[in-house]
XYZ file of C-alpha atoms in Angstrom:
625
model
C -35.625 -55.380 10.160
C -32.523 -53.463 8.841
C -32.727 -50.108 8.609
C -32.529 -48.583 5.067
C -31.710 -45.312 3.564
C -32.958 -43.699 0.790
C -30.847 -41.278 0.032
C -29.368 -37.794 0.454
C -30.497 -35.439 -2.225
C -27.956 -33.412 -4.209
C -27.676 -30.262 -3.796
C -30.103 -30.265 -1.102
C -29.650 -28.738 2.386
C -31.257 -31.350 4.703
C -32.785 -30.348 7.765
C -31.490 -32.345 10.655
C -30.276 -30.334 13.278
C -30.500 -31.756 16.613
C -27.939 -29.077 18.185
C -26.776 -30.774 21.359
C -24.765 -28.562 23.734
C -21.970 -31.344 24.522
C -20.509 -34.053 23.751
C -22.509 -36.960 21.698
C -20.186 -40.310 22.355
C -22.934 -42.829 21.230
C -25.985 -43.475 18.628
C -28.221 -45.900 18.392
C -30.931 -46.340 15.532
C -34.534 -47.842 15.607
C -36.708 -47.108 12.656
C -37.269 -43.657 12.281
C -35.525 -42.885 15.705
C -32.081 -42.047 16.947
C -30.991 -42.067 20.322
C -28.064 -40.333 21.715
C -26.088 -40.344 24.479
C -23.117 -38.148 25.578
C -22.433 -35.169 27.888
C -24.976 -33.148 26.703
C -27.557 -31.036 28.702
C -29.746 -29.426 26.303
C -30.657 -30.130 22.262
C -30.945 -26.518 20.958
C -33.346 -25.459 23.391
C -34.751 -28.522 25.009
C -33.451 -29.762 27.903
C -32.131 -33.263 27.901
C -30.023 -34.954 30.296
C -27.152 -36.961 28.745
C -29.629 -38.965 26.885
C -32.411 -37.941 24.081
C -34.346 -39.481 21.139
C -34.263 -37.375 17.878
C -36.226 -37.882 14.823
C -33.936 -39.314 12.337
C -34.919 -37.416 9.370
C -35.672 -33.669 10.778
C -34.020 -34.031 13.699
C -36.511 -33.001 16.367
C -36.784 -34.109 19.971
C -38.833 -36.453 20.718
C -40.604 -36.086 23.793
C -39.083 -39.285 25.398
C -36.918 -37.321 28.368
C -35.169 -39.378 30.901
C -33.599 -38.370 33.713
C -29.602 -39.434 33.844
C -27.585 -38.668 36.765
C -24.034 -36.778 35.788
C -21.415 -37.471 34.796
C -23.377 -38.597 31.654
C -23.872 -41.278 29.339
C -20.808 -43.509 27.623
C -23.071 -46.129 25.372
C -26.398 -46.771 24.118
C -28.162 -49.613 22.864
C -31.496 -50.596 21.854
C -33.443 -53.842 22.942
C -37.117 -54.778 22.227
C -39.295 -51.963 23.718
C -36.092 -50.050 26.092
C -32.767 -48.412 25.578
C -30.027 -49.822 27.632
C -27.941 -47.122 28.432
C -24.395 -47.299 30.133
C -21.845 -44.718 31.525
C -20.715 -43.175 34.763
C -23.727 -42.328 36.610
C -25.572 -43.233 39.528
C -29.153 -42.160 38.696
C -31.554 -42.851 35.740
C -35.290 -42.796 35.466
C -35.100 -41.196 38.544
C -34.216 -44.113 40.306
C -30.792 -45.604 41.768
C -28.885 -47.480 38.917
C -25.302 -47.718 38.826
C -23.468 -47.379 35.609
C -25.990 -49.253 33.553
C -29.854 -49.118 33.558
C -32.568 -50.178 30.891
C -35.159 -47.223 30.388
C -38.565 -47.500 28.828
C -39.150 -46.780 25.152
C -42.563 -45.222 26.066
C -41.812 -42.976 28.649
C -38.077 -43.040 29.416
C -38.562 -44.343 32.998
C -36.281 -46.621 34.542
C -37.405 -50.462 34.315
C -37.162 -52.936 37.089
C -33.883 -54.313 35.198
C -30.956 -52.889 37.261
C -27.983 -55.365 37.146
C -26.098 -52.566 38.786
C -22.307 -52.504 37.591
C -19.621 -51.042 40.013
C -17.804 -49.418 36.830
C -17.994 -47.495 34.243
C -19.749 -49.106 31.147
C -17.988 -48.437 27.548
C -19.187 -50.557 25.525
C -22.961 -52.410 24.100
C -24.035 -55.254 22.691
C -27.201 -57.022 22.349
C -26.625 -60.968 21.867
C -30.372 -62.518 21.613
C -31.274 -62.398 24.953
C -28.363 -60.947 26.523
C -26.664 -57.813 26.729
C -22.608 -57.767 26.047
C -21.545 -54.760 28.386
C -17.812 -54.009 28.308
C -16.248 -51.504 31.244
C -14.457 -50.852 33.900
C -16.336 -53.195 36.624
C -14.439 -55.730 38.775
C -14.775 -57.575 41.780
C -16.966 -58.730 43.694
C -20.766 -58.225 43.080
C -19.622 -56.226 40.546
C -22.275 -56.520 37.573
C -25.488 -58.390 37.748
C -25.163 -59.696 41.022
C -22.111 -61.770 40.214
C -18.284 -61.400 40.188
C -17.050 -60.179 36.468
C -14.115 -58.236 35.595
C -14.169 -56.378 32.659
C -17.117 -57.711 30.546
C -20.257 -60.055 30.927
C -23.096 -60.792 29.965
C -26.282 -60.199 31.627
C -30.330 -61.017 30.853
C -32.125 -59.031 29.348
C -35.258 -59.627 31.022
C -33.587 -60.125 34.629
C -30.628 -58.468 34.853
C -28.511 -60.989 36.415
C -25.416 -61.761 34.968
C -25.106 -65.098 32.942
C -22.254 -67.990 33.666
C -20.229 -66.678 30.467
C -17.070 -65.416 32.353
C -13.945 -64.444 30.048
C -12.830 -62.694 32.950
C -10.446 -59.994 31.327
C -7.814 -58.456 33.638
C -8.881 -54.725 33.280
C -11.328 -52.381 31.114
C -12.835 -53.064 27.944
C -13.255 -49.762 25.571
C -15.301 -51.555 21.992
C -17.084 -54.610 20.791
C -17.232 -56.003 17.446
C -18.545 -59.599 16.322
C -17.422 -62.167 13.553
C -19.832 -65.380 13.452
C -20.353 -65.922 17.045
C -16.906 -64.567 17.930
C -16.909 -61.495 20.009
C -13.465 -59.236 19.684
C -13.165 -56.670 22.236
C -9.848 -54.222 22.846
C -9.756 -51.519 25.635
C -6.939 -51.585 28.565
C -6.622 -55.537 28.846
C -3.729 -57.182 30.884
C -4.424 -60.724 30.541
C -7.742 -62.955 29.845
C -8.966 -65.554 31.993
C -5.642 -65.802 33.506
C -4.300 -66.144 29.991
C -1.328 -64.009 28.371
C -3.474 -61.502 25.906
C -2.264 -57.557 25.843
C -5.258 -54.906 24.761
C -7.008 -57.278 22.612
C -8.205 -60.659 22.560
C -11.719 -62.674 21.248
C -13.618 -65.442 23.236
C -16.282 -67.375 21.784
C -19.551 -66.157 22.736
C -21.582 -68.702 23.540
C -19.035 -70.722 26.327
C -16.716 -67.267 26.911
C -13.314 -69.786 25.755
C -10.700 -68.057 24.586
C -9.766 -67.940 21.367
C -6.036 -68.132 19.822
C -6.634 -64.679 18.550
C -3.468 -62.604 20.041
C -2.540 -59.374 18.025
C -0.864 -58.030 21.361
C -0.977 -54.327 20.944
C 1.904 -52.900 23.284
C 2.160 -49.604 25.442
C -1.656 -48.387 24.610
C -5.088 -49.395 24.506
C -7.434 -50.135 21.570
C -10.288 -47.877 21.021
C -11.686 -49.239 17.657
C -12.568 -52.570 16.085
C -13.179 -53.127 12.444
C -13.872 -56.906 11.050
C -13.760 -57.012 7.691
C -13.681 -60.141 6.418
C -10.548 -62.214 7.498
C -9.182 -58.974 8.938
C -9.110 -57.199 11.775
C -8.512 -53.844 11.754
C -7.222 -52.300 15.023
C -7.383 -48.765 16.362
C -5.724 -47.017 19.357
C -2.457 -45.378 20.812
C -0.070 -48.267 21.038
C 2.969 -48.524 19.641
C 4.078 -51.913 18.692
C 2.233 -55.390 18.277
C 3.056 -58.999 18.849
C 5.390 -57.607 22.172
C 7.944 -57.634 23.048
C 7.920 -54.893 19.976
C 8.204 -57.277 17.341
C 6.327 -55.791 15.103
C 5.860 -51.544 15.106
C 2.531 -50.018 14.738
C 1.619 -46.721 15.650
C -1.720 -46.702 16.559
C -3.368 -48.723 14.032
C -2.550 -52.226 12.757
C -4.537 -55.207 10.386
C -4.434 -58.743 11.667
C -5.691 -61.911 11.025
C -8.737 -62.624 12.064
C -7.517 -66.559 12.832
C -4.594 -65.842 15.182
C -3.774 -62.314 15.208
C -0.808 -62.300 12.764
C 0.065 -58.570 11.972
C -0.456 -57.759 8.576
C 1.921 -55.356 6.240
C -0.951 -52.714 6.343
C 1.306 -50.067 8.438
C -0.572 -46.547 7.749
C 0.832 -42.974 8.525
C -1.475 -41.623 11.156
C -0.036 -41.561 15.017
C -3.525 -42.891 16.059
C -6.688 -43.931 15.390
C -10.249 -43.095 17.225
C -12.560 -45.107 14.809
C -12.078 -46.791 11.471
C -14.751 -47.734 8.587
C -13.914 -49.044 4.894
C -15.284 -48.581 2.107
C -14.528 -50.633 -1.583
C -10.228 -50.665 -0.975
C -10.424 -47.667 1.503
C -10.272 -47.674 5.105
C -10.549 -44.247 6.495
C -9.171 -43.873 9.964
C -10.176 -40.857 12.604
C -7.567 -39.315 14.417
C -6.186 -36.636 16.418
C -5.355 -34.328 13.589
C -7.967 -35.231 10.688
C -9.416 -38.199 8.912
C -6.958 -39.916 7.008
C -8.139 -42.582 3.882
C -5.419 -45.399 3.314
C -5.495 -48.292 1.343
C -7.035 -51.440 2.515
C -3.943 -53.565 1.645
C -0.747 -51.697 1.878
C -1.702 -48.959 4.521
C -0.500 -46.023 1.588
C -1.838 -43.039 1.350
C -4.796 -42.651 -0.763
C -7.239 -40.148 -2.013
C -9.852 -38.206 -1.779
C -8.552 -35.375 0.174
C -10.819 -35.127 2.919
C -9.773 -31.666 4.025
C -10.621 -31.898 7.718
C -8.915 -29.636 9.773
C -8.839 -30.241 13.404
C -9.831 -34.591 15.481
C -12.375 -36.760 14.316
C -14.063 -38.882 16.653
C -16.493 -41.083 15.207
C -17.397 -42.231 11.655
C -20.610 -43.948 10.025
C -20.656 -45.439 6.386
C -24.312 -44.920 4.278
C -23.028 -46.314 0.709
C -21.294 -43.228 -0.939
C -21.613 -41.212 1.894
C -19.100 -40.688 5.458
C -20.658 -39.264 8.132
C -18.068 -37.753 10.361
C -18.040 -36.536 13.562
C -15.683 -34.495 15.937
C -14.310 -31.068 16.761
C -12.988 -29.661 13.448
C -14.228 -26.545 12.334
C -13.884 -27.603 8.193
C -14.571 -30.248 6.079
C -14.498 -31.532 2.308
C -13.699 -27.946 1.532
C -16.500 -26.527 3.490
C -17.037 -25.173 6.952
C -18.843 -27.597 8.931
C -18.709 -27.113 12.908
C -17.904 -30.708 14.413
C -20.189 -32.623 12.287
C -20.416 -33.428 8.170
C -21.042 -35.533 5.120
C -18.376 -36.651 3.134
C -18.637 -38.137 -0.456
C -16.375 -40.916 -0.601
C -15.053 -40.876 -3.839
C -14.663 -37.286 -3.820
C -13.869 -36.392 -0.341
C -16.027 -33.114 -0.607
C -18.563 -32.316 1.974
C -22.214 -32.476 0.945
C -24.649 -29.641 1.275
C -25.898 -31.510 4.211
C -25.008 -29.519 6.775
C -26.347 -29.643 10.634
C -24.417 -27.088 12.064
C -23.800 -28.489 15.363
C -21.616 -27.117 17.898
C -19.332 -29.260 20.030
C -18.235 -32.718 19.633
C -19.957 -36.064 18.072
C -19.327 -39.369 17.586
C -21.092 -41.077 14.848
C -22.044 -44.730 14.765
C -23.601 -47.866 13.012
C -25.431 -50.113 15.136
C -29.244 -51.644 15.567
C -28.979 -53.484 12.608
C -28.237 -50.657 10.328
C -26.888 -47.388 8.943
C -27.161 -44.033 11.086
C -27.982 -42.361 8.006
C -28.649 -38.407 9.176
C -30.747 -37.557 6.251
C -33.475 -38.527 4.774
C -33.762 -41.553 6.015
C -36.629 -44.435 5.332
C -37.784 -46.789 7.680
C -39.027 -50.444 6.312
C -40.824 -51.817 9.896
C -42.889 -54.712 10.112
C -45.759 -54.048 11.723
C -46.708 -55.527 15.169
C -49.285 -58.515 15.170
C -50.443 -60.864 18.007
C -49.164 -64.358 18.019
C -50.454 -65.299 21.341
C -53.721 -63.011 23.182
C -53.061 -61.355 26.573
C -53.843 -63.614 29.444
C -56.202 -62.522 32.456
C -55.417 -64.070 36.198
C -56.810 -63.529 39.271
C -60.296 -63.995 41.962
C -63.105 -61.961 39.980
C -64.434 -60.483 42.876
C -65.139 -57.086 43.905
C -62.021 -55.446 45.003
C -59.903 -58.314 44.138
C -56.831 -57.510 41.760
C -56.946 -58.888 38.459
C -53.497 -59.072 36.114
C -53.108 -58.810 32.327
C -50.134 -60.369 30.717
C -48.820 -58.534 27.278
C -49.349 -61.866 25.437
C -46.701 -62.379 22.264
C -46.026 -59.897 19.201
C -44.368 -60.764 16.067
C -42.922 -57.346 14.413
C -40.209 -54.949 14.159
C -38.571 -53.541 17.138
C -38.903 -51.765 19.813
C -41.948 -52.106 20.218
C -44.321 -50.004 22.729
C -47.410 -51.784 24.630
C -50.221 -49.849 26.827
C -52.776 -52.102 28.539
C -56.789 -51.194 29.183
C -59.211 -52.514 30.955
C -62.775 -53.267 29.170
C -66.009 -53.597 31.068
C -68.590 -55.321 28.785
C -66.199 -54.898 25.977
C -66.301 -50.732 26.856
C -62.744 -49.359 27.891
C -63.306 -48.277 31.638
C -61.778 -44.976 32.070
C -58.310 -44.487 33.901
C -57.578 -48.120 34.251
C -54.361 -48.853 32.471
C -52.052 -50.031 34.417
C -51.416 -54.000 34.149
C -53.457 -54.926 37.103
C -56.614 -53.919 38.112
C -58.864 -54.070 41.686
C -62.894 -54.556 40.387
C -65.129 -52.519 41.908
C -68.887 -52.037 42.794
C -69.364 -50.682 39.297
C -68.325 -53.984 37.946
C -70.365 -56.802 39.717
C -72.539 -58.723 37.288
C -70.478 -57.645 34.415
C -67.746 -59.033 32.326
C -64.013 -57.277 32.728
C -61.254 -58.328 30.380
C -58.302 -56.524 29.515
C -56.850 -54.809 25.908
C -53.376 -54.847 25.050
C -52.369 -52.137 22.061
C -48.828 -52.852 20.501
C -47.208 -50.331 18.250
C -43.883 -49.711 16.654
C -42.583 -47.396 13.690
C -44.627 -49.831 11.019
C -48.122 -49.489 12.696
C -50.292 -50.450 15.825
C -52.736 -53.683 16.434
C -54.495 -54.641 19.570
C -55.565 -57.759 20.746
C -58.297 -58.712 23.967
C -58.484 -61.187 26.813
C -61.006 -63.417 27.834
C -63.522 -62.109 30.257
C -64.590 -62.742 33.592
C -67.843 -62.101 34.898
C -67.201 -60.274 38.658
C -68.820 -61.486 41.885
C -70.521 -59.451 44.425
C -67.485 -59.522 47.748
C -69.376 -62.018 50.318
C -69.767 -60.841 53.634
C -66.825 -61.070 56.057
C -63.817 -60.713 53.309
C -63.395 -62.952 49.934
C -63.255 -65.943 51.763
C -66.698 -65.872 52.874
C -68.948 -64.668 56.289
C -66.923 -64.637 59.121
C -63.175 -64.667 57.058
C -60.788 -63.052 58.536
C -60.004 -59.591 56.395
C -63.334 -57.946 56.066
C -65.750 -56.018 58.111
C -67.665 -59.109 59.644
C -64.791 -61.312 59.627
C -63.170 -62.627 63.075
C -60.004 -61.358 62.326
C -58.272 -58.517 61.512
C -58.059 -56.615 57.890
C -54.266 -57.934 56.567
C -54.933 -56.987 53.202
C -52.288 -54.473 52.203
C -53.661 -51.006 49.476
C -52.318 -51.561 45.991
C -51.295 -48.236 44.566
C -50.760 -48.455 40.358
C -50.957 -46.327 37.232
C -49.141 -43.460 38.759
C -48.013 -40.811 36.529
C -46.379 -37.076 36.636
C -46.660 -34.624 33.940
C -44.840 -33.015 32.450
C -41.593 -35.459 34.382
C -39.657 -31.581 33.904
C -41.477 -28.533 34.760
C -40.828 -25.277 36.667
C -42.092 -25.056 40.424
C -44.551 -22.016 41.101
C -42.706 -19.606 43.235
C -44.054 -18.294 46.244
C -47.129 -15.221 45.744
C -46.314 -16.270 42.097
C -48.824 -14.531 40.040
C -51.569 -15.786 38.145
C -49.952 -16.222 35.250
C -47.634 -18.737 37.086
C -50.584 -20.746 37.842
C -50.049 -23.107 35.359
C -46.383 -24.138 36.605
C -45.913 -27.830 38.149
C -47.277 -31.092 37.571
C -50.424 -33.356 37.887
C -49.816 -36.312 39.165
C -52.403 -39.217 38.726
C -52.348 -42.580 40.483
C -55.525 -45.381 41.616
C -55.560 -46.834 44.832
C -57.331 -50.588 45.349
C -59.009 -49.505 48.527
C -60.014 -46.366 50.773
C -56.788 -45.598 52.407
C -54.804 -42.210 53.698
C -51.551 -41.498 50.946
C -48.352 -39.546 52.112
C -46.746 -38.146 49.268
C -43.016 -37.355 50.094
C -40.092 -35.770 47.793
C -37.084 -37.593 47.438
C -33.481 -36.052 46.763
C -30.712 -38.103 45.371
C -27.444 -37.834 47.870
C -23.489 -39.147 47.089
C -23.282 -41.838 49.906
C -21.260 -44.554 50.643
C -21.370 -48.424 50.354
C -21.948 -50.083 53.244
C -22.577 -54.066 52.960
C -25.748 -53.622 50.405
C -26.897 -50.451 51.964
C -25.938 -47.103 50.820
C -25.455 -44.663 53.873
C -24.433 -41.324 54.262
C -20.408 -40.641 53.174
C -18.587 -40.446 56.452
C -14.312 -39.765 56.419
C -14.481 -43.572 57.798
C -16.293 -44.782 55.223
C -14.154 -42.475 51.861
C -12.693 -46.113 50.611
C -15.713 -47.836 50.167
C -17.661 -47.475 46.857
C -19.618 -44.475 45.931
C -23.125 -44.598 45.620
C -26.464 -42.551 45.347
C -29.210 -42.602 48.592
C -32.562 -40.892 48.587
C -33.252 -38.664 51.442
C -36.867 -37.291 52.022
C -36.861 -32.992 51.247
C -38.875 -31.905 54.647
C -42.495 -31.289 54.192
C -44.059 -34.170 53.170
C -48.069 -34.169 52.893
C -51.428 -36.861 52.837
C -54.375 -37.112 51.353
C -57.229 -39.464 52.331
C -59.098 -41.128 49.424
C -61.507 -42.933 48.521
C -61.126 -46.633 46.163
C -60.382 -45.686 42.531
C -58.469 -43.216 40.794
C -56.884 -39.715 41.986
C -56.108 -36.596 40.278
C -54.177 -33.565 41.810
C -51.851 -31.015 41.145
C -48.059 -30.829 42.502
C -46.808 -27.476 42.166
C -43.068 -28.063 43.188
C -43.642 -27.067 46.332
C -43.542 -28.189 49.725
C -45.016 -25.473 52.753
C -43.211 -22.502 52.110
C -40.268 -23.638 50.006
C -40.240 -24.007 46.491
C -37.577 -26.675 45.311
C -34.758 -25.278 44.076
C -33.765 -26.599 40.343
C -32.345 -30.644 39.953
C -33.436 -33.671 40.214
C -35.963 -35.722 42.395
C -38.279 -38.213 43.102
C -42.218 -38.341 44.409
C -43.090 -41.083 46.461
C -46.181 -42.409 47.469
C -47.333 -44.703 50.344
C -50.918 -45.858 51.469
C -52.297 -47.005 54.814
C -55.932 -48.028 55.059
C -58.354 -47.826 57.915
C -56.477 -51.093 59.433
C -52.974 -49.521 59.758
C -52.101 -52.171 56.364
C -49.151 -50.434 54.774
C -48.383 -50.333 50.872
C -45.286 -51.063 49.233
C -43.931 -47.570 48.119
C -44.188 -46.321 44.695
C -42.236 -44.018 42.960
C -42.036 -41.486 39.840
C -39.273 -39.326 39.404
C -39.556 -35.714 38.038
C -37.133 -32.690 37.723
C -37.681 -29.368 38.421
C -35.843 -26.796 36.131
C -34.237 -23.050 36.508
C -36.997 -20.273 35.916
């Protein structure tokens, strides 16, 4: 549901204050929640890494903290129950993703989606079931598994990039939509093999281009702004409708039919980001924010008294948010961020004080309104109950699908397991190996939903667990079990693993008592009896090689950069027995303690038969102090 404010009080100095320590380039909404991305390392004193979720109306951190690799984060959107999140990096979660990774809502762990883009990603948009991503991929296997240049589309729920393929000839910088016409601007040099210049618009269902053809000359496009039949362009070109037929400097209107350039011809040299309000569009620039009129481009008031670039802009009724790295506004000092009263062009007593550089955004359906702010959610409710699958037989692994939720979005899900209707402690993950403690009875499986509007649960059927028959599952004398005729092949499941706190401080070594607390405890369940190596993980800069990234070699400096995972020496086991495990990590391995950064715990299990598990992962970060 749209997002909805109620209002900034007069007079009022309004608390939100989330105090990043860089650059914010991107916000996205949902409900009561706002997440950021940027070049940020730290919101006042929490440390985030180039991503964060702030309350919307006091502007406290949320304790969803995922872990981005640098350079940082370009674009955020949000999706059902994760935030897509695109930029130059290599890492998120923890994990390898390139340039564009979905990250749980929950948690902020990286998600199995990865359509891994060889570029940098700009620019979000979520179509249905697809995600719009505008960069600067190309080539082969360049996004999703498939060949795109420029933008694409790829699932949602697989990652892999759709057959819409406008194939523009270089980088795409913003998105905007009209009907189910998609407009896009960045450093373009042709679509499709077409003639289009900076800007063009394709139809977003079949990717056909459209006649649209403004042709912005000598400079890329860096804002979008439909309104209506117009289209409002912003950047640092020079001309339109090339070869210079028509001068512009920096910002231009067109139509939205076939690009025709408007008289609207304002004063500014250039234009980061443009919003209108009533007859006003006010444009951000290099030297201030600048309101012209609509129609002839003049010169209008109010006098928005902002001394120094503005980089974003986001319109809540009568009020401008604007962000950037002036030092005043509206008459007022207000360090790189402020509220604006339209008509007036004075600042409002809200009043952040955040240092460094923001951009400020609509998107999610609504208005980024950083104030007090109301959020009208729709509960979730079950439309369809979870579904259990599998043998119920001791030490057989049973699954539990989520089932279907009407509701607003995103929408978080955690799954338990019931034994006689009783929740059976420590089993939440989505699958689940019965044991002896569960022959004779029934096991079914609880799914709780909950978003910004409320929480509802809904149960499974049941099944009533068998006693394992001699000689494996298959009966006496199958192979896989102790009085079987062959051998055990049945590989240990390892699930539900968890690390907290994902950021802590190792325990130095002959740390005192006091430091006792410092680490992690990390939690997992194993399906069967089996020895587990737990090893750390460093990411590395490597080199592409085929689909394998290897260590960076002078022969290999051309190919593409990529992130590997080398094991951090001193790896250790535990044997244990079926069920769940508790112990403590304390960041360190022998006689080393890791030094500060980034990292990831991985776990394997063999059982008594030499059957291997498939690895699983968490990934953690260990900070200064």
């Amino acid at each position: 549901m749209p997002i909805r404010c109620s209002g900034i009080q007069a007079n009022a100095l309004q608390p939100w204050n989330p105090d990043p320590s860089g650059d914010v380039l991107d916000i996205a909404p949902a409900g009561s929640t706002v997440y950021l991305a940027g070049y940020f390392d730290f919101l006042g004193a929490v440390a985030r890494d180039h991503v964060a979720a702030v309350d919307a109306t006091s502007g406290s951190v949320a304790g969803w903290a995922p872990w981005l690799g640098s350079p940082g984060a370009l674009s955020v959107a949000v999706a059902g129950g994760t935030v897509a999140v695109g930029g130059d990096f290599a890492i998120a979660g923890g994990v390898d993703r390139r340039n564009l990774a979905a990250l749980d809502g929950l948690d902020g762990g990286a998600t199995n989606w990865a359509p891994e883009s060889n570029g940098g990603v700009r620019a979000l948009l979520v179509d249905g079931p697809d995600l719009v991503v505008g960069g600067g991929f190309a080539g082969a296997d360049s996004i999703g598994g498939a060949t795109r240049s420029g933008l694409a589309k790829v699932d949602l729920a697989t990652g892999a990039a759709s057959p819409w393929n406008p194939a523009p000839n270089g980088s795409v910088y913003a998105l905007a939509t009209s009907g189910r016409t998609l407009f896009f601007g960045g450093a373009i040099y042709g679509v499709g093999g077409a003639a289009r210049l900076n800007a063009a618009a394709v139809d977003l269902d079949t990717g056909d281009l459209t006649p649209w053809d403004p042709r912005p000359a000598d400079g890329e496009v860096y804002g979008l702004l439909i309104s209506g039949s117009t289209v409002f362009l912003g950047g640092n070109f020079d001309s339109l409708k090339t070869p210079f037929a028509v001068v512009r400097t920096g910002q231009a209107a067109v139509t939205a039919a076939a690009g025709d350039v408007l008289p609207w011809d304002p004063a500014p040299p250039d234009a980061n980001a443009l919003v209108r309000s009533g007859q006003t569009v006010f444009v951000a620039a290099s030297f201030g924010l600048y309101p012209v009129d609509a129609t002839t481009g003049a010169a209008t008031p109010p006098d928005t008294q902002v001394d120094d670039t503005v980089r974003g802009l986001a319109l809540d009724g009568s009020t401008l948010y604007v962000g950037g790295d002036f030092t005043h506004a509206g008459g007022q000092p207000r360090n790189g961020l402020a509220a604006l009263d339209v008509a007036t062009g004075l600042a409002t007593s809200w009043h952040p004080t955040a240092p460094g550089r923001f951009g400020v955004a609509l998107g999610g359906g609504g208005v980024v309104a950083l104030g007090r702010f109301a959020s009208y959610s729709e509960p979730p409710a079950s439309t369809a109950a979870p579904i259990l699958a599998g043998t119920p037989v001791q030490d057989q692994a049973l699954t539990c699908t989520l089932g279907t939720w009407s509701g607003s979005v995103p929408q978080a899900y955690a799954t338990s397991w019931l034994r006689d209707g009783t929740a059976i402690a420590g089993a939440s993950a989505a699958t689940y190996a019965a044991t002896g403690a569960d022959v004779g009875h029934a096991v079914g499986c609880r799914v709780l939903a909950r978003n910004l509007g409320g929480r509802a649960s809904a149960d499974s059927g049941s099944l009533t667990i068998a006693l394992a028959p001699p000689g494996g599952p298959d009966g006496p004398g199958s192979p896989g079990g102790p009085g079987g005729t062959g051998p055990d092949r049945t590989r240990p499941v390892i699930s539900a693993v968890r690390l907290s706190p994902r950021f802590f401080r190792a325990r130095p070594r002959g740390a005192s008592v006091a430091a006792a607390a410092r680490g992690a405890v990390v939690t997992y369940r194993l399906s069967e009896a089996a020895l587990v190596t737990f090893a750390v993980q460093r990411p590395t800069p490597g080199r592409r090689r085929g689909k394998r990234c290897v260590k960076a070699t002078p022969k290999l400096r051309h190919r593409a950069r990529c992130t590997r995972m080398v094991v951090v020496r001193g790896s250790f086991a535990r044997r244990r027995p079926v069920g769940a495990d508790r112990l403590r990590f304390t960041g360190r391995l022998g006689h080393r303690t890791l030094p500060a950064r980034a990292y990831r715990l991985r776990l394997v299990a063999v059982d008594a038969a030499g059957n291997r598990s498939a690895p699983v992962s968490t990934a953690f970060a260990v900070k200064h102090g």
